[in-house]
Amino acid sequence: MAEDDTQQNPFTRPGFIVGAVVVAALIVTAIVLTVLNLNRGNEAGPPAPDPSSSATTSAAPTPEPSGVAGGASVCGLGGEKLSGTVTTAPAAEWKFQDVYAYPTSTTFGPGKTATEGYPYCFQHSPEGALFAAANVTIIGFGPADQRQAFLEYALTDGPYRDTLLSADGAAAPSDVRASIAGFRVLAYDGDSARVDIAFRGSSNGQSVTGSAVYELVWADGDWKLDATKSEPARVAQLPDLSGYVSWTEE
């Protein structure tokens, strides 16, 4: 594989970094090593910011002004928490996108579904950030056009937004299966959150356990992927689920 390929930001490679293409790649050891090398990030500087960029689409409403940084919930979810963490699996109603289960909650979100089919609007709380990260993971396995619409909504303004939006869409391989297995809330301060979602994937009789770490910020009344960072999501292979809170569809 070309050297510039191995150093390219994962979001700019075909398909979304948490999508089925990457899970399938993780299953093959040689490609696993390549993916892990990619997670070192870009060596080149960020592209010039585009002041006209916007992180929202017409499908998502603009939140009402609020004294809270990042605005009030875009769909009116209450229960804001500006500190805390999550150490036990929250109750969830698990729904399905194709064969992939994702957690939902009337309290934590998602509160809305966009016309393109992706869920959005999560509570401004550690639990809301957790549900947002889990839903991002499953959106990665969805149709390419849905993923692109989601990224248009979910990426904040920032120097890497245009680069992250430039990823080519790719259909999820039909033989790939994946499920959320656990989580860790690594950091939370109300303005930002770092959430680690563990997942299991399989393809062609082989299986893998992986981790997707998301850098989230509260912006425009929802949890968004932080486009001021070159890698708002990072994927790695896991030997096991030690240290993770178990969280699965029952």
PDB file of C-alpha atoms in Angstrom:
ATOM      1  CA  MET A   1       0.000   0.000   0.000  1.00  0.00           C
ATOM      2  CA  ALA A   2       1.324   3.487  -0.837  1.00  0.00           C
ATOM      3  CA  GLU A   3       2.973   5.440   1.944  1.00  0.00           C
ATOM      4  CA  ASP A   4       0.542   8.356   1.720  1.00  0.00           C
ATOM      5  CA  ASP A   5      -2.338   5.880   2.089  1.00  0.00           C
ATOM      6  CA  THR A   6      -0.974   4.590   5.377  1.00  0.00           C
ATOM      7  CA  GLN A   7      -0.691   8.118   6.769  1.00  0.00           C
ATOM      8  CA  GLN A   8      -4.030   9.405   5.547  1.00  0.00           C
ATOM      9  CA  ASN A   9      -6.691  10.399   8.046  1.00  0.00           C
ATOM     10  CA  PRO A  10      -9.081   7.425   8.406  1.00  0.00           C
ATOM     11  CA  PHE A  11     -12.117   9.621   7.725  1.00  0.00           C
ATOM     12  CA  THR A  12     -10.770  10.429   4.240  1.00  0.00           C
ATOM     13  CA  ARG A  13     -10.507   6.796   3.173  1.00  0.00           C
ATOM     14  CA  PRO A  14     -13.442   5.138   1.371  1.00  0.00           C
ATOM     15  CA  GLY A  15     -16.329   4.785   3.759  1.00  0.00           C
ATOM     16  CA  PHE A  16     -16.849   6.179   7.247  1.00  0.00           C
ATOM     17  CA  ILE A  17     -14.177   5.113   9.767  1.00  0.00           C
ATOM     18  CA  VAL A  18     -16.682   3.315  11.985  1.00  0.00           C
ATOM     19  CA  GLY A  19     -18.391   1.704   8.995  1.00  0.00           C
ATOM     20  CA  ALA A  20     -18.572  -1.911   8.001  1.00  0.00           C
ATOM     21  CA  VAL A  21     -15.671  -1.564   5.584  1.00  0.00           C
ATOM     22  CA  VAL A  22     -13.350  -0.791   8.485  1.00  0.00           C
ATOM     23  CA  VAL A  23     -14.758  -3.582  10.641  1.00  0.00           C
ATOM     24  CA  ALA A  24     -14.193  -6.016   7.791  1.00  0.00           C
ATOM     25  CA  ALA A  25     -10.677  -4.651   7.375  1.00  0.00           C
ATOM     26  CA  LEU A  26      -9.960  -5.130  11.074  1.00  0.00           C
ATOM     27  CA  ILE A  27     -10.711  -8.833  10.678  1.00  0.00           C
ATOM     28  CA  VAL A  28      -7.785  -9.265   8.305  1.00  0.00           C
ATOM     29  CA  THR A  29      -4.567  -9.010  10.289  1.00  0.00           C
ATOM     30  CA  ALA A  30      -2.504  -7.282   7.622  1.00  0.00           C
ATOM     31  CA  ILE A  31      -5.123  -4.604   7.150  1.00  0.00           C
ATOM     32  CA  VAL A  32      -5.531  -4.265  10.908  1.00  0.00           C
ATOM     33  CA  LEU A  33      -1.914  -3.119  11.078  1.00  0.00           C
ATOM     34  CA  THR A  34      -2.537  -0.608   8.308  1.00  0.00           C
ATOM     35  CA  VAL A  35      -5.619   0.763  10.046  1.00  0.00           C
ATOM     36  CA  LEU A  36      -3.729   1.121  13.319  1.00  0.00           C
ATOM     37  CA  ASN A  37      -0.972   3.003  11.479  1.00  0.00           C
ATOM     38  CA  LEU A  38      -3.583   5.325  10.022  1.00  0.00           C
ATOM     39  CA  ASN A  39      -4.672   6.275  13.504  1.00  0.00           C
ATOM     40  CA  ARG A  40      -1.416   8.179  13.953  1.00  0.00           C
ATOM     41  CA  GLY A  41      -3.151  10.965  12.031  1.00  0.00           C
ATOM     42  CA  ASN A  42      -2.204  13.340   9.236  1.00  0.00           C
ATOM     43  CA  GLU A  43       1.329  14.672   9.057  1.00  0.00           C
ATOM     44  CA  ALA A  44       0.213  17.497   6.815  1.00  0.00           C
ATOM     45  CA  GLY A  45      -1.366  20.578   8.337  1.00  0.00           C
ATOM     46  CA  PRO A  46      -5.125  21.116   8.306  1.00  0.00           C
ATOM     47  CA  PRO A  47      -6.831  22.629   5.271  1.00  0.00           C
ATOM     48  CA  ALA A  48      -7.734  26.290   5.375  1.00  0.00           C
ATOM     49  CA  PRO A  49     -11.002  26.802   7.289  1.00  0.00           C
ATOM     50  CA  ASP A  50     -14.090  27.563   5.249  1.00  0.00           C
ATOM     51  CA  PRO A  51     -16.051  30.304   7.058  1.00  0.00           C
ATOM     52  CA  SER A  52     -19.158  29.412   5.086  1.00  0.00           C
ATOM     53  CA  SER A  53     -19.193  25.812   6.358  1.00  0.00           C
ATOM     54  CA  SER A  54     -22.155  24.843   8.509  1.00  0.00           C
ATOM     55  CA  ALA A  55     -22.582  21.728  10.667  1.00  0.00           C
ATOM     56  CA  THR A  56     -26.331  21.567  10.212  1.00  0.00           C
ATOM     57  CA  THR A  57     -28.630  20.578   7.395  1.00  0.00           C
ATOM     58  CA  SER A  58     -32.105  21.700   6.523  1.00  0.00           C
ATOM     59  CA  ALA A  59     -33.444  18.533   8.101  1.00  0.00           C
ATOM     60  CA  ALA A  60     -32.356  19.606  11.593  1.00  0.00           C
ATOM     61  CA  PRO A  61     -33.861  22.673  13.306  1.00  0.00           C
ATOM     62  CA  THR A  62     -31.784  25.456  14.839  1.00  0.00           C
ATOM     63  CA  PRO A  63     -31.879  25.419  18.659  1.00  0.00           C
ATOM     64  CA  GLU A  64     -33.288  28.338  20.582  1.00  0.00           C
ATOM     65  CA  PRO A  65     -30.752  30.731  22.139  1.00  0.00           C
ATOM     66  CA  SER A  66     -29.654  29.652  25.613  1.00  0.00           C
ATOM     67  CA  GLY A  67     -27.355  30.776  28.388  1.00  0.00           C
ATOM     68  CA  VAL A  68     -25.657  27.375  28.057  1.00  0.00           C
ATOM     69  CA  ALA A  69     -22.614  27.191  25.788  1.00  0.00           C
ATOM     70  CA  GLY A  70     -23.604  25.230  22.702  1.00  0.00           C
ATOM     71  CA  GLY A  71     -27.291  26.107  23.040  1.00  0.00           C
ATOM     72  CA  ALA A  72     -30.361  24.404  24.407  1.00  0.00           C
ATOM     73  CA  SER A  73     -31.335  20.936  23.173  1.00  0.00           C
ATOM     74  CA  VAL A  74     -32.280  21.044  19.498  1.00  0.00           C
ATOM     75  CA  CYS A  75     -35.402  18.984  20.246  1.00  0.00           C
ATOM     76  CA  GLY A  76     -36.139  20.104  23.794  1.00  0.00           C
ATOM     77  CA  LEU A  77     -34.663  17.199  25.775  1.00  0.00           C
ATOM     78  CA  GLY A  78     -34.310  18.171  29.427  1.00  0.00           C
ATOM     79  CA  GLY A  79     -32.097  16.812  32.193  1.00  0.00           C
ATOM     80  CA  GLU A  80     -28.928  18.738  31.427  1.00  0.00           C
ATOM     81  CA  LYS A  81     -25.811  17.691  33.394  1.00  0.00           C
ATOM     82  CA  LEU A  82     -22.557  19.603  33.118  1.00  0.00           C
ATOM     83  CA  SER A  83     -20.436  17.030  34.963  1.00  0.00           C
ATOM     84  CA  GLY A  84     -20.411  13.354  35.827  1.00  0.00           C
ATOM     85  CA  THR A  85     -19.778  10.029  34.151  1.00  0.00           C
ATOM     86  CA  VAL A  86     -21.522   6.707  33.412  1.00  0.00           C
ATOM     87  CA  THR A  87     -20.349   3.581  35.232  1.00  0.00           C
ATOM     88  CA  THR A  88     -23.305   1.233  34.762  1.00  0.00           C
ATOM     89  CA  ALA A  89     -25.181   0.330  31.599  1.00  0.00           C
ATOM     90  CA  PRO A  90     -28.173   2.659  31.167  1.00  0.00           C
ATOM     91  CA  ALA A  91     -31.566   1.199  30.349  1.00  0.00           C
ATOM     92  CA  ALA A  92     -32.207   1.318  26.625  1.00  0.00           C
ATOM     93  CA  GLU A  93     -34.732   0.238  24.039  1.00  0.00           C
ATOM     94  CA  TRP A  94     -32.709  -1.378  21.285  1.00  0.00           C
ATOM     95  CA  LYS A  95     -33.888  -0.748  17.748  1.00  0.00           C
ATOM     96  CA  PHE A  96     -32.476  -1.972  14.470  1.00  0.00           C
ATOM     97  CA  GLN A  97     -30.990  -0.454  11.356  1.00  0.00           C
ATOM     98  CA  ASP A  98     -30.980  -3.429   9.025  1.00  0.00           C
ATOM     99  CA  VAL A  99     -29.256  -6.105  11.185  1.00  0.00           C
ATOM    100  CA  TYR A 100     -27.471  -3.640  13.483  1.00  0.00           C
ATOM    101  CA  ALA A 101     -28.948  -2.877  16.913  1.00  0.00           C
ATOM    102  CA  TYR A 102     -28.619   0.604  18.388  1.00  0.00           C
ATOM    103  CA  PRO A 103     -29.743   1.941  21.801  1.00  0.00           C
ATOM    104  CA  THR A 104     -32.518   4.514  22.195  1.00  0.00           C
ATOM    105  CA  SER A 105     -34.091   6.225  25.192  1.00  0.00           C
ATOM    106  CA  THR A 106     -36.929   8.703  25.614  1.00  0.00           C
ATOM    107  CA  THR A 107     -34.733  10.390  28.238  1.00  0.00           C
ATOM    108  CA  PHE A 108     -31.264  10.317  26.681  1.00  0.00           C
ATOM    109  CA  GLY A 109     -32.113  10.266  22.963  1.00  0.00           C
ATOM    110  CA  PRO A 110     -32.223  10.151  20.091  1.00  0.00           C
ATOM    111  CA  GLY A 111     -35.139  12.568  20.217  1.00  0.00           C
ATOM    112  CA  LYS A 112     -35.520  12.935  16.463  1.00  0.00           C
ATOM    113  CA  THR A 113     -34.882  11.131  13.187  1.00  0.00           C
ATOM    114  CA  ALA A 114     -33.786  13.165  10.178  1.00  0.00           C
ATOM    115  CA  THR A 115     -35.511  12.820   6.818  1.00  0.00           C
ATOM    116  CA  GLU A 116     -32.395  10.958   5.611  1.00  0.00           C
ATOM    117  CA  GLY A 117     -32.964   8.340   8.313  1.00  0.00           C
ATOM    118  CA  TYR A 118     -30.224   9.046  10.841  1.00  0.00           C
ATOM    119  CA  PRO A 119     -31.099   9.636  14.527  1.00  0.00           C
ATOM    120  CA  TYR A 120     -30.076  12.856  16.247  1.00  0.00           C
ATOM    121  CA  CYS A 121     -30.739  15.043  19.300  1.00  0.00           C
ATOM    122  CA  PHE A 122     -29.250  13.581  22.476  1.00  0.00           C
ATOM    123  CA  GLN A 123     -29.493  14.772  26.052  1.00  0.00           C
ATOM    124  CA  HIS A 124     -26.869  17.234  27.297  1.00  0.00           C
ATOM    125  CA  SER A 125     -25.478  14.775  29.840  1.00  0.00           C
ATOM    126  CA  PRO A 126     -22.870  11.996  30.118  1.00  0.00           C
ATOM    127  CA  GLU A 127     -25.597   9.480  29.250  1.00  0.00           C
ATOM    128  CA  GLY A 128     -26.651  11.556  26.249  1.00  0.00           C
ATOM    129  CA  ALA A 129     -23.057  11.642  24.983  1.00  0.00           C
ATOM    130  CA  LEU A 130     -22.863   7.854  25.431  1.00  0.00           C
ATOM    131  CA  PHE A 131     -26.052   7.267  23.442  1.00  0.00           C
ATOM    132  CA  ALA A 132     -24.815   9.674  20.766  1.00  0.00           C
ATOM    133  CA  ALA A 133     -21.523   7.785  20.386  1.00  0.00           C
ATOM    134  CA  ALA A 134     -23.297   4.418  20.240  1.00  0.00           C
ATOM    135  CA  ASN A 135     -25.628   5.698  17.529  1.00  0.00           C
ATOM    136  CA  VAL A 136     -22.707   7.107  15.527  1.00  0.00           C
ATOM    137  CA  THR A 137     -21.153   3.639  15.556  1.00  0.00           C
ATOM    138  CA  ILE A 138     -24.235   2.063  13.995  1.00  0.00           C
ATOM    139  CA  ILE A 139     -24.775   4.913  11.500  1.00  0.00           C
ATOM    140  CA  GLY A 140     -21.359   3.932  10.143  1.00  0.00           C
ATOM    141  CA  PHE A 141     -22.863   0.668   8.920  1.00  0.00           C
ATOM    142  CA  GLY A 142     -25.746   2.381   7.109  1.00  0.00           C
ATOM    143  CA  PRO A 143     -26.160   3.435   3.470  1.00  0.00           C
ATOM    144  CA  ALA A 144     -23.478   5.737   2.097  1.00  0.00           C
ATOM    145  CA  ASP A 145     -25.869   8.599   1.370  1.00  0.00           C
ATOM    146  CA  GLN A 146     -27.233   8.433   4.915  1.00  0.00           C
ATOM    147  CA  ARG A 147     -23.721   8.526   6.357  1.00  0.00           C
ATOM    148  CA  GLN A 148     -22.860  11.560   4.262  1.00  0.00           C
ATOM    149  CA  ALA A 149     -26.009  13.407   5.347  1.00  0.00           C
ATOM    150  CA  PHE A 150     -25.208  12.539   8.946  1.00  0.00           C
ATOM    151  CA  LEU A 151     -21.669  13.902   8.663  1.00  0.00           C
ATOM    152  CA  GLU A 152     -23.019  17.136   7.173  1.00  0.00           C
ATOM    153  CA  TYR A 153     -25.118  17.511  10.317  1.00  0.00           C
ATOM    154  CA  ALA A 154     -22.816  16.030  12.937  1.00  0.00           C
ATOM    155  CA  LEU A 155     -19.435  17.598  12.149  1.00  0.00           C
ATOM    156  CA  THR A 156     -18.808  20.892  13.897  1.00  0.00           C
ATOM    157  CA  ASP A 157     -17.243  23.861  12.174  1.00  0.00           C
ATOM    158  CA  GLY A 158     -13.476  23.551  12.243  1.00  0.00           C
ATOM    159  CA  PRO A 159     -10.321  23.333  10.127  1.00  0.00           C
ATOM    160  CA  TYR A 160     -10.860  19.636   9.381  1.00  0.00           C
ATOM    161  CA  ARG A 161     -14.564  19.743   8.505  1.00  0.00           C
ATOM    162  CA  ASP A 162     -14.111  19.876   4.714  1.00  0.00           C
ATOM    163  CA  THR A 163     -11.487  17.129   4.799  1.00  0.00           C
ATOM    164  CA  LEU A 164     -13.702  14.877   6.888  1.00  0.00           C
ATOM    165  CA  LEU A 165     -16.639  15.500   4.579  1.00  0.00           C
ATOM    166  CA  SER A 166     -14.601  14.486   1.547  1.00  0.00           C
ATOM    167  CA  ALA A 167     -14.735  10.761   2.388  1.00  0.00           C
ATOM    168  CA  ASP A 168     -16.064   8.630  -0.461  1.00  0.00           C
ATOM    169  CA  GLY A 169     -19.190   6.649   0.374  1.00  0.00           C
ATOM    170  CA  ALA A 170     -19.007   2.863   0.320  1.00  0.00           C
ATOM    171  CA  ALA A 171     -21.673   0.241   0.701  1.00  0.00           C
ATOM    172  CA  ALA A 172     -21.446  -2.041   3.719  1.00  0.00           C
ATOM    173  CA  PRO A 173     -20.375  -5.576   2.710  1.00  0.00           C
ATOM    174  CA  SER A 174     -23.370  -7.898   2.990  1.00  0.00           C
ATOM    175  CA  ASP A 175     -21.474 -10.546   4.979  1.00  0.00           C
ATOM    176  CA  VAL A 176     -20.384  -8.195   7.787  1.00  0.00           C
ATOM    177  CA  ARG A 177     -22.172  -8.312  11.134  1.00  0.00           C
ATOM    178  CA  ALA A 178     -21.413  -6.102  14.106  1.00  0.00           C
ATOM    179  CA  SER A 179     -22.876  -5.259  17.485  1.00  0.00           C
ATOM    180  CA  ILE A 180     -22.149  -2.880  20.343  1.00  0.00           C
ATOM    181  CA  ALA A 181     -20.519  -4.737  23.231  1.00  0.00           C
ATOM    182  CA  GLY A 182     -19.625  -2.154  25.869  1.00  0.00           C
ATOM    183  CA  PHE A 183     -18.440   1.359  26.646  1.00  0.00           C
ATOM    184  CA  ARG A 184     -16.217   3.642  28.688  1.00  0.00           C
ATOM    185  CA  VAL A 185     -16.881   7.339  29.259  1.00  0.00           C
ATOM    186  CA  LEU A 186     -13.306   8.588  29.289  1.00  0.00           C
ATOM    187  CA  ALA A 187     -13.977  12.285  29.893  1.00  0.00           C
ATOM    188  CA  TYR A 188     -16.936  14.624  30.327  1.00  0.00           C
ATOM    189  CA  ASP A 189     -17.216  18.294  31.329  1.00  0.00           C
ATOM    190  CA  GLY A 190     -20.486  19.413  29.766  1.00  0.00           C
ATOM    191  CA  ASP A 191     -18.782  21.158  26.851  1.00  0.00           C
ATOM    192  CA  SER A 192     -17.054  18.059  25.500  1.00  0.00           C
ATOM    193  CA  ALA A 193     -16.984  14.300  25.941  1.00  0.00           C
ATOM    194  CA  ARG A 194     -14.688  11.454  24.991  1.00  0.00           C
ATOM    195  CA  VAL A 195     -16.555   8.174  24.700  1.00  0.00           C
ATOM    196  CA  ASP A 196     -15.129   4.742  23.879  1.00  0.00           C
ATOM    197  CA  ILE A 197     -17.551   2.266  22.296  1.00  0.00           C
ATOM    198  CA  ALA A 198     -16.498  -1.391  22.111  1.00  0.00           C
ATOM    199  CA  PHE A 199     -17.983  -3.525  19.356  1.00  0.00           C
ATOM    200  CA  ARG A 200     -17.782  -7.037  17.988  1.00  0.00           C
ATOM    201  CA  GLY A 201     -17.670  -7.711  14.277  1.00  0.00           C
ATOM    202  CA  SER A 202     -17.546 -10.767  12.057  1.00  0.00           C
ATOM    203  CA  SER A 203     -17.106 -11.553   8.383  1.00  0.00           C
ATOM    204  CA  ASN A 204     -16.507 -14.790   6.492  1.00  0.00           C
ATOM    205  CA  GLY A 205     -16.411 -16.779   9.711  1.00  0.00           C
ATOM    206  CA  GLN A 206     -13.750 -14.577  11.310  1.00  0.00           C
ATOM    207  CA  SER A 207     -14.409 -12.240  14.224  1.00  0.00           C
ATOM    208  CA  VAL A 208     -12.855  -9.200  15.829  1.00  0.00           C
ATOM    209  CA  THR A 209     -13.388  -7.049  18.911  1.00  0.00           C
ATOM    210  CA  GLY A 210     -12.768  -3.373  18.332  1.00  0.00           C
ATOM    211  CA  SER A 211     -12.894   0.042  19.949  1.00  0.00           C
ATOM    212  CA  ALA A 212     -14.114   3.361  18.510  1.00  0.00           C
ATOM    213  CA  VAL A 213     -13.209   6.449  20.552  1.00  0.00           C
ATOM    214  CA  TYR A 214     -15.226   9.583  19.751  1.00  0.00           C
ATOM    215  CA  GLU A 215     -14.326  13.200  20.451  1.00  0.00           C
ATOM    216  CA  LEU A 216     -17.665  14.960  20.951  1.00  0.00           C
ATOM    217  CA  VAL A 217     -18.577  18.568  21.674  1.00  0.00           C
ATOM    218  CA  TRP A 218     -21.901  20.120  22.632  1.00  0.00           C
ATOM    219  CA  ALA A 219     -22.751  22.467  19.738  1.00  0.00           C
ATOM    220  CA  ASP A 220     -25.969  23.743  18.172  1.00  0.00           C
ATOM    221  CA  GLY A 221     -28.001  21.912  20.798  1.00  0.00           C
ATOM    222  CA  ASP A 222     -26.653  18.406  20.188  1.00  0.00           C
ATOM    223  CA  TRP A 223     -23.561  16.233  20.551  1.00  0.00           C
ATOM    224  CA  LYS A 224     -21.373  16.669  17.471  1.00  0.00           C
ATOM    225  CA  LEU A 225     -18.072  15.237  16.202  1.00  0.00           C
ATOM    226  CA  ASP A 226     -15.249  17.686  16.867  1.00  0.00           C
ATOM    227  CA  ALA A 227     -13.912  18.905  13.495  1.00  0.00           C
ATOM    228  CA  THR A 228     -11.227  20.988  15.193  1.00  0.00           C
ATOM    229  CA  LYS A 229      -9.421  17.638  15.568  1.00  0.00           C
ATOM    230  CA  SER A 230      -8.001  15.658  12.652  1.00  0.00           C
ATOM    231  CA  GLU A 231      -9.321  12.435  14.207  1.00  0.00           C
ATOM    232  CA  PRO A 232     -12.706  12.909  15.904  1.00  0.00           C
ATOM    233  CA  ALA A 233     -12.992   9.108  15.817  1.00  0.00           C
ATOM    234  CA  ARG A 234     -10.238   6.547  16.300  1.00  0.00           C
ATOM    235  CA  VAL A 235     -10.556   2.802  15.792  1.00  0.00           C
ATOM    236  CA  ALA A 236      -8.358   0.059  17.245  1.00  0.00           C
ATOM    237  CA  GLN A 237      -8.530  -3.683  17.713  1.00  0.00           C
ATOM    238  CA  LEU A 238      -9.069  -4.997  21.269  1.00  0.00           C
ATOM    239  CA  PRO A 239      -7.785  -8.270  22.748  1.00  0.00           C
ATOM    240  CA  ASP A 240     -10.855  -8.460  25.011  1.00  0.00           C
ATOM    241  CA  LEU A 241     -13.419  -6.296  26.792  1.00  0.00           C
ATOM    242  CA  SER A 242     -11.522  -5.829  30.052  1.00  0.00           C
ATOM    243  CA  GLY A 243     -12.250  -2.423  31.543  1.00  0.00           C
ATOM    244  CA  TYR A 244     -15.458  -1.869  29.561  1.00  0.00           C
ATOM    245  CA  VAL A 245     -18.970  -1.682  30.982  1.00  0.00           C
ATOM    246  CA  SER A 246     -20.957  -4.398  29.236  1.00  0.00           C
ATOM    247  CA  TRP A 247     -23.813  -2.951  27.148  1.00  0.00           C
ATOM    248  CA  THR A 248     -25.571  -5.135  24.614  1.00  0.00           C
ATOM    249  CA  GLU A 249     -28.913  -5.682  22.938  1.00  0.00           C
ATOM    250  CA  GLU A 250     -30.806  -8.325  24.907  1.00  0.00           C
TER     251      GLU A 250
END
